[in-house]
PDB file of C-alpha atoms in Angstrom:
ATOM      1  CA  MET A   1     -24.983  29.594  33.654  1.00  0.00           C
ATOM      2  CA  ARG A   2     -25.676  27.088  30.548  1.00  0.00           C
ATOM      3  CA  SER A   3     -28.583  25.643  29.784  1.00  0.00           C
ATOM      4  CA  PRO A   4     -29.976  22.268  29.567  1.00  0.00           C
ATOM      5  CA  ASN A   5     -30.711  22.141  26.189  1.00  0.00           C
ATOM      6  CA  SER A   6     -27.016  23.779  25.477  1.00  0.00           C
ATOM      7  CA  LEU A   7     -24.885  21.180  27.747  1.00  0.00           C
ATOM      8  CA  THR A   8     -26.940  18.233  25.531  1.00  0.00           C
ATOM      9  CA  ARG A   9     -26.214  20.108  22.365  1.00  0.00           C
ATOM     10  CA  LEU A  10     -22.588  20.162  24.034  1.00  0.00           C
ATOM     11  CA  TRP A  11     -22.726  16.482  24.645  1.00  0.00           C
ATOM     12  CA  HIS A  12     -24.002  15.801  21.905  1.00  0.00           C
ATOM     13  CA  SER A  13     -21.075  17.074  19.691  1.00  0.00           C
ATOM     14  CA  ALA A  14     -18.770  16.137  22.400  1.00  0.00           C
ATOM     15  CA  ARG A  15     -19.652  12.566  21.811  1.00  0.00           C
ATOM     16  CA  ILE A  16     -19.837  12.717  17.655  1.00  0.00           C
ATOM     17  CA  GLY A  17     -15.973  13.938  18.047  1.00  0.00           C
ATOM     18  CA  LEU A  18     -15.325  11.304  20.476  1.00  0.00           C
ATOM     19  CA  LEU A  19     -16.354   8.951  17.952  1.00  0.00           C
ATOM     20  CA  LEU A  20     -14.516  10.200  14.870  1.00  0.00           C
ATOM     21  CA  VAL A  21     -11.152  10.522  16.787  1.00  0.00           C
ATOM     22  CA  PRO A  22     -10.203   6.415  16.898  1.00  0.00           C
ATOM     23  CA  ALA A  23     -11.221   6.258  12.737  1.00  0.00           C
ATOM     24  CA  LEU A  24      -8.469   9.292  12.134  1.00  0.00           C
ATOM     25  CA  LEU A  25      -6.153   8.186  14.186  1.00  0.00           C
ATOM     26  CA  LEU A  26      -6.262   4.417  12.417  1.00  0.00           C
ATOM     27  CA  GLY A  27      -6.571   6.239   9.651  1.00  0.00           C
ATOM     28  CA  GLY A  28      -3.100   8.789  10.053  1.00  0.00           C
ATOM     29  CA  CYS A  29      -1.490   5.490  12.077  1.00  0.00           C
ATOM     30  CA  ALA A  30      -1.499   2.479   8.678  1.00  0.00           C
ATOM     31  CA  SER A  31      -0.481   5.551   6.471  1.00  0.00           C
ATOM     32  CA  LEU A  32       2.666   5.335   8.350  1.00  0.00           C
ATOM     33  CA  THR A  33       3.345   1.984   9.594  1.00  0.00           C
ATOM     34  CA  ASP A  34       2.071   0.451   6.282  1.00  0.00           C
ATOM     35  CA  LEU A  35       5.140   1.920   4.671  1.00  0.00           C
ATOM     36  CA  ARG A  36       7.574   0.886   6.613  1.00  0.00           C
ATOM     37  CA  ALA A  37      10.164  -1.992   7.732  1.00  0.00           C
ATOM     38  CA  THR A  38      12.372  -1.804  10.272  1.00  0.00           C
ATOM     39  CA  VAL A  39      15.438  -4.302   9.124  1.00  0.00           C
ATOM     40  CA  VAL A  40      17.486  -6.156  11.296  1.00  0.00           C
ATOM     41  CA  THR A  41      21.019  -7.503  10.156  1.00  0.00           C
ATOM     42  CA  PRO A  42      23.453  -8.698  11.535  1.00  0.00           C
ATOM     43  CA  ASN A  43      26.619  -9.216   9.764  1.00  0.00           C
ATOM     44  CA  PRO A  44      27.635  -8.195   6.245  1.00  0.00           C
ATOM     45  CA  ALA A  45      27.321 -11.176   3.190  1.00  0.00           C
ATOM     46  CA  PRO A  46      31.220 -12.843   2.607  1.00  0.00           C
ATOM     47  CA  GLN A  47      31.398 -11.532  -1.412  1.00  0.00           C
ATOM     48  CA  ALA A  48      31.115 -14.878  -2.464  1.00  0.00           C
ATOM     49  CA  LEU A  49      27.433 -15.143  -2.747  1.00  0.00           C
ATOM     50  CA  VAL A  50      27.432 -11.868  -5.473  1.00  0.00           C
ATOM     51  CA  GLY A  51      26.822 -13.577  -8.560  1.00  0.00           C
ATOM     52  CA  ALA A  52      26.317 -17.311  -6.546  1.00  0.00           C
ATOM     53  CA  LYS A  53      23.891 -19.652  -7.963  1.00  0.00           C
ATOM     54  CA  VAL A  54      21.692 -19.948  -4.658  1.00  0.00           C
ATOM     55  CA  GLN A  55      18.866 -22.613  -3.430  1.00  0.00           C
ATOM     56  CA  VAL A  56      15.692 -20.936  -2.344  1.00  0.00           C
ATOM     57  CA  GLN A  57      13.659 -23.181  -0.375  1.00  0.00           C
ATOM     58  CA  ALA A  58      10.655 -22.198   1.852  1.00  0.00           C
ATOM     59  CA  ALA A  59       9.044 -22.434   5.409  1.00  0.00           C
ATOM     60  CA  PRO A  60       6.397 -24.546   5.998  1.00  0.00           C
ATOM     61  CA  GLY A  61       4.192 -22.525   6.553  1.00  0.00           C
ATOM     62  CA  ASN A  62       5.154 -20.261   3.723  1.00  0.00           C
ATOM     63  CA  ALA A  63       4.846 -23.852   0.697  1.00  0.00           C
ATOM     64  CA  ASP A  64       1.404 -24.388   2.331  1.00  0.00           C
ATOM     65  CA  SER A  65      -0.339 -20.293   2.118  1.00  0.00           C
ATOM     66  CA  ALA A  66      -3.194 -20.156  -0.018  1.00  0.00           C
ATOM     67  CA  ASP A  67      -0.302 -16.824  -1.308  1.00  0.00           C
ATOM     68  CA  ALA A  68       2.916 -19.464  -2.105  1.00  0.00           C
ATOM     69  CA  TYR A  69       3.850 -18.051  -5.323  1.00  0.00           C
ATOM     70  CA  THR A  70       3.114 -13.901  -3.777  1.00  0.00           C
ATOM     71  CA  LEU A  71       5.632 -14.796  -1.513  1.00  0.00           C
ATOM     72  CA  GLN A  72       8.415 -17.104  -3.233  1.00  0.00           C
ATOM     73  CA  THR A  73       8.627 -14.586  -6.622  1.00  0.00           C
ATOM     74  CA  ALA A  74       8.795 -11.686  -4.405  1.00  0.00           C
ATOM     75  CA  VAL A  75      11.867 -13.230  -2.166  1.00  0.00           C
ATOM     76  CA  LEU A  76      12.973 -14.408  -5.732  1.00  0.00           C
ATOM     77  CA  ASP A  77      13.230 -11.032  -7.399  1.00  0.00           C
ATOM     78  CA  ALA A  78      14.176  -9.338  -3.843  1.00  0.00           C
ATOM     79  CA  MET A  79      17.752 -11.801  -5.014  1.00  0.00           C
ATOM     80  CA  THR A  80      17.518 -11.269  -8.279  1.00  0.00           C
ATOM     81  CA  GLN A  81      17.744  -6.863  -7.775  1.00  0.00           C
ATOM     82  CA  ALA A  82      20.742  -7.963  -4.769  1.00  0.00           C
ATOM     83  CA  GLY A  83      22.428  -9.479  -7.275  1.00  0.00           C
ATOM     84  CA  MET A  84      22.603 -13.818  -7.015  1.00  0.00           C
ATOM     85  CA  VAL A  85      21.220 -16.095  -8.648  1.00  0.00           C
ATOM     86  CA  PRO A  86      18.508 -17.748  -6.743  1.00  0.00           C
ATOM     87  CA  LEU A  87      17.444 -21.446  -8.643  1.00  0.00           C
ATOM     88  CA  LEU A  88      14.239 -23.798  -7.300  1.00  0.00           C
ATOM     89  CA  GLY A  89      14.147 -27.424  -6.564  1.00  0.00           C
ATOM     90  CA  THR A  90      18.084 -27.297  -8.512  1.00  0.00           C
ATOM     91  CA  PRO A  91      21.594 -28.463  -5.936  1.00  0.00           C
ATOM     92  CA  ALA A  92      23.200 -25.364  -5.247  1.00  0.00           C
ATOM     93  CA  PRO A  93      26.168 -23.995  -3.590  1.00  0.00           C
ATOM     94  CA  TYR A  94      24.422 -22.000  -1.088  1.00  0.00           C
ATOM     95  CA  THR A  95      20.259 -22.432   0.351  1.00  0.00           C
ATOM     96  CA  ALA A  96      18.030 -20.346   0.804  1.00  0.00           C
ATOM     97  CA  ARG A  97      15.020 -20.547   3.291  1.00  0.00           C
ATOM     98  CA  TYR A  98      12.773 -17.715   3.754  1.00  0.00           C
ATOM     99  CA  ALA A  99      10.019 -17.573   6.355  1.00  0.00           C
ATOM    100  CA  TYR A 100       6.750 -15.063   5.424  1.00  0.00           C
ATOM    101  CA  THR A 101       4.911 -14.754   9.071  1.00  0.00           C
ATOM    102  CA  VAL A 102       2.468 -12.935  11.176  1.00  0.00           C
ATOM    103  CA  ARG A 103       1.811 -12.191  14.666  1.00  0.00           C
ATOM    104  CA  LEU A 104      -1.101 -10.384  16.425  1.00  0.00           C
ATOM    105  CA  ASP A 105       0.916  -7.618  18.426  1.00  0.00           C
ATOM    106  CA  LEU A 106      -1.284  -7.694  22.030  1.00  0.00           C
ATOM    107  CA  GLU A 107       0.598  -4.499  22.995  1.00  0.00           C
ATOM    108  CA  ALA A 108       0.459  -2.598  21.215  1.00  0.00           C
ATOM    109  CA  THR A 109      -3.141  -3.333  19.696  1.00  0.00           C
ATOM    110  CA  TYR A 110      -4.100  -2.755  24.277  1.00  0.00           C
ATOM    111  CA  GLY A 111      -1.050   0.676  23.829  1.00  0.00           C
ATOM    112  CA  PRO A 112      -1.655   3.757  24.948  1.00  0.00           C
ATOM    113  CA  SER A 113       0.710   4.748  21.683  1.00  0.00           C
ATOM    114  CA  VAL A 114      -1.710   2.952  19.790  1.00  0.00           C
ATOM    115  CA  TRP A 115      -5.105   3.830  21.194  1.00  0.00           C
ATOM    116  CA  PRO A 116      -6.782   7.695  22.425  1.00  0.00           C
ATOM    117  CA  PRO A 117      -6.149   8.124  26.169  1.00  0.00           C
ATOM    118  CA  PRO A 118      -8.964   8.563  28.046  1.00  0.00           C
ATOM    119  CA  VAL A 119     -11.199  12.344  27.634  1.00  0.00           C
ATOM    120  CA  LEU A 120     -12.611  13.624  30.376  1.00  0.00           C
ATOM    121  CA  LEU A 121     -16.684  14.674  29.132  1.00  0.00           C
ATOM    122  CA  PRO A 122     -18.501  17.728  30.136  1.00  0.00           C
ATOM    123  CA  ASN A 123     -20.016  15.752  33.292  1.00  0.00           C
ATOM    124  CA  GLY A 124     -16.864  15.412  35.069  1.00  0.00           C
ATOM    125  CA  ALA A 125     -16.641  11.419  33.557  1.00  0.00           C
ATOM    126  CA  VAL A 126     -14.408   9.722  32.765  1.00  0.00           C
ATOM    127  CA  TYR A 127     -14.499   7.681  28.685  1.00  0.00           C
ATOM    128  CA  PHE A 128     -12.818   5.693  27.279  1.00  0.00           C
ATOM    129  CA  PRO A 129     -12.304   5.437  24.218  1.00  0.00           C
ATOM    130  CA  GLY A 130     -12.121   1.954  24.045  1.00  0.00           C
ATOM    131  CA  GLY A 131     -15.052   1.087  25.990  1.00  0.00           C
ATOM    132  CA  TRP A 132     -16.795   3.086  28.969  1.00  0.00           C
ATOM    133  CA  GLY A 133     -14.777   2.926  32.400  1.00  0.00           C
ATOM    134  CA  GLY A 134     -11.628   0.839  30.198  1.00  0.00           C
ATOM    135  CA  TRP A 135     -12.006  -2.333  27.832  1.00  0.00           C
ATOM    136  CA  GLY A 136     -15.119  -3.715  26.693  1.00  0.00           C
ATOM    137  CA  GLY A 137     -19.000  -2.273  26.575  1.00  0.00           C
ATOM    138  CA  GLY A 138     -18.630   0.708  25.709  1.00  0.00           C
ATOM    139  CA  MET A 139     -21.799   4.047  25.412  1.00  0.00           C
ATOM    140  CA  PHE A 140     -21.938   3.222  22.392  1.00  0.00           C
ATOM    141  CA  GLY A 141     -21.926  -0.874  22.317  1.00  0.00           C
ATOM    142  CA  TRP A 142     -19.260  -3.228  22.096  1.00  0.00           C
ATOM    143  CA  MET A 143     -16.137  -0.712  20.961  1.00  0.00           C
ATOM    144  CA  PRO A 144     -12.618  -2.833  21.746  1.00  0.00           C
ATOM    145  CA  PRO A 145      -9.352  -1.425  19.948  1.00  0.00           C
ATOM    146  CA  PRO A 146      -8.554  -2.585  16.173  1.00  0.00           C
ATOM    147  CA  ASN A 147      -6.140  -5.692  16.195  1.00  0.00           C
ATOM    148  CA  TYR A 148      -2.729  -4.528  15.239  1.00  0.00           C
ATOM    149  CA  TYR A 149      -0.240  -6.971  12.999  1.00  0.00           C
ATOM    150  CA  GLU A 150       3.254  -7.523  12.935  1.00  0.00           C
ATOM    151  CA  ARG A 151       3.979  -9.075   9.130  1.00  0.00           C
ATOM    152  CA  SER A 152       8.317 -10.357   9.360  1.00  0.00           C
ATOM    153  CA  LEU A 153      10.144 -11.904   6.092  1.00  0.00           C
ATOM    154  CA  SER A 154      13.093 -13.944   8.043  1.00  0.00           C
ATOM    155  CA  LEU A 155      16.191 -14.895   5.418  1.00  0.00           C
ATOM    156  CA  GLU A 156      19.108 -17.185   6.103  1.00  0.00           C
ATOM    157  CA  ILE A 157      21.414 -18.515   3.132  1.00  0.00           C
ATOM    158  CA  ARG A 158      23.333 -21.332   4.451  1.00  0.00           C
ATOM    159  CA  ASP A 159      26.146 -23.432   3.324  1.00  0.00           C
ATOM    160  CA  THR A 160      24.417 -26.156   0.895  1.00  0.00           C
ATOM    161  CA  ALA A 161      27.573 -28.672   2.277  1.00  0.00           C
ATOM    162  CA  THR A 162      28.022 -27.631   5.594  1.00  0.00           C
ATOM    163  CA  GLY A 163      25.370 -25.808   6.672  1.00  0.00           C
ATOM    164  CA  ALA A 164      27.190 -23.363   7.950  1.00  0.00           C
ATOM    165  CA  LEU A 165      24.635 -20.037   8.272  1.00  0.00           C
ATOM    166  CA  ILE A 166      26.465 -17.758   6.257  1.00  0.00           C
ATOM    167  CA  TRP A 167      24.232 -14.235   5.978  1.00  0.00           C
ATOM    168  CA  GLN A 168      20.713 -13.524   7.689  1.00  0.00           C
ATOM    169  CA  SER A 169      18.408 -10.944   7.601  1.00  0.00           C
ATOM    170  CA  HIS A 170      14.668 -10.356   9.257  1.00  0.00           C
ATOM    171  CA  ALA A 171      12.550  -7.048   8.208  1.00  0.00           C
ATOM    172  CA  SER A 172       9.577  -6.495  10.173  1.00  0.00           C
ATOM    173  CA  THR A 173       6.107  -4.091   9.704  1.00  0.00           C
ATOM    174  CA  GLY A 174       2.783  -3.041  12.153  1.00  0.00           C
ATOM    175  CA  GLY A 175       0.367  -2.399  10.924  1.00  0.00           C
ATOM    176  CA  TYR A 176      -4.376  -3.320  10.747  1.00  0.00           C
ATOM    177  CA  GLU A 177      -4.039  -5.795   8.107  1.00  0.00           C
ATOM    178  CA  ARG A 178      -3.406  -9.117   8.512  1.00  0.00           C
ATOM    179  CA  GLY A 179      -2.388 -10.012   4.880  1.00  0.00           C
ATOM    180  CA  LEU A 180       0.865 -11.068   3.346  1.00  0.00           C
ATOM    181  CA  ALA A 181       0.370 -10.945   0.331  1.00  0.00           C
ATOM    182  CA  SER A 182       0.922  -7.113  -0.073  1.00  0.00           C
ATOM    183  CA  VAL A 183       3.033  -6.310   1.440  1.00  0.00           C
ATOM    184  CA  ALA A 184       6.103  -9.612   0.748  1.00  0.00           C
ATOM    185  CA  LEU A 185       7.476  -8.134  -1.676  1.00  0.00           C
ATOM    186  CA  PRO A 186       8.850  -4.785   0.351  1.00  0.00           C
ATOM    187  CA  LEU A 187       9.496  -7.207   2.989  1.00  0.00           C
ATOM    188  CA  ALA A 188      11.899  -9.018   1.199  1.00  0.00           C
ATOM    189  CA  GLN A 189      13.399  -5.590  -0.606  1.00  0.00           C
ATOM    190  CA  ALA A 190      14.126  -4.180   2.694  1.00  0.00           C
ATOM    191  CA  ALA A 191      15.068  -7.427   3.588  1.00  0.00           C
ATOM    192  CA  LEU A 192      17.853  -7.377   1.087  1.00  0.00           C
ATOM    193  CA  ARG A 193      18.599  -4.126   0.743  1.00  0.00           C
ATOM    194  CA  GLY A 194      22.069  -3.022   0.141  1.00  0.00           C
ATOM    195  CA  PHE A 195      22.977  -6.342   0.118  1.00  0.00           C
ATOM    196  CA  PRO A 196      26.281  -7.705   0.805  1.00  0.00           C
ATOM    197  CA  SER A 197      27.255  -4.731   2.623  1.00  0.00           C
ATOM    198  CA  GLU A 198      24.594  -3.350   4.509  1.00  0.00           C
ATOM    199  CA  TYR A 199      24.379  -4.085   8.246  1.00  0.00           C
ATOM    200  CA  GLY A 200      22.445  -3.674  11.426  1.00  0.00           C
ATOM    201  CA  GLU A 201      19.321  -2.228  12.181  1.00  0.00           C
ATOM    202  CA  HIS A 202      17.924   0.515  10.235  1.00  0.00           C
ATOM    203  CA  LYS A 203      14.847   1.830   8.463  1.00  0.00           C
ATOM    204  CA  VAL A 204      13.027   1.393   5.471  1.00  0.00           C
ATOM    205  CA  LEU A 205      10.524   3.253   3.224  1.00  0.00           C
ATOM    206  CA  PHE A 206       8.386   1.191   1.642  1.00  0.00           C
ATOM    207  CA  PRO A 207       7.895   2.660  -2.148  1.00  0.00           C
ATOM    208  CA  ARG A 208       4.459   2.455  -2.998  1.00  0.00           C
TER     209      ARG A 208
END
């Protein structure tokens, strides 16, 4: 039978290990999710868009953002690489509208796939890494899970004269960072990867 001092040391070791698990897990998850994007492009783009002049417009929220220049530059660079001629403030046969958004993903924040599962302690009690006996006031203080965000870019290109939708693409990535500036260019490049022929849902690995 273990002595009381031995059990105390075991408990302290287990407690330290439990505190380290979330940090290690979050570091691993962030390095994975921050480098990958999911892209959904319903249809291939018409060949007429290759080399075409396209007037680029930002969604109101992006135009007023503190990162407006970064977001705009990312889209312009990605469109140029894709073979189009993006223009600002100049009428063109086609009009592109982009919208970067950030959404708090509550399901991922509190979901078991992101946060560690309950742990059975030596004394028979069950410890939840998010709190003792559930989310909220934890044994070691208030320990809510970190917020998990989905950052995305939606890009639509329409015929300027008719307003008809010509092509669209949506790219998104998940992670614990909320800012858009660091992923603006990777998301734009992901949304336009394989333009004009690639379509469907696919994964894109972000370049570091």
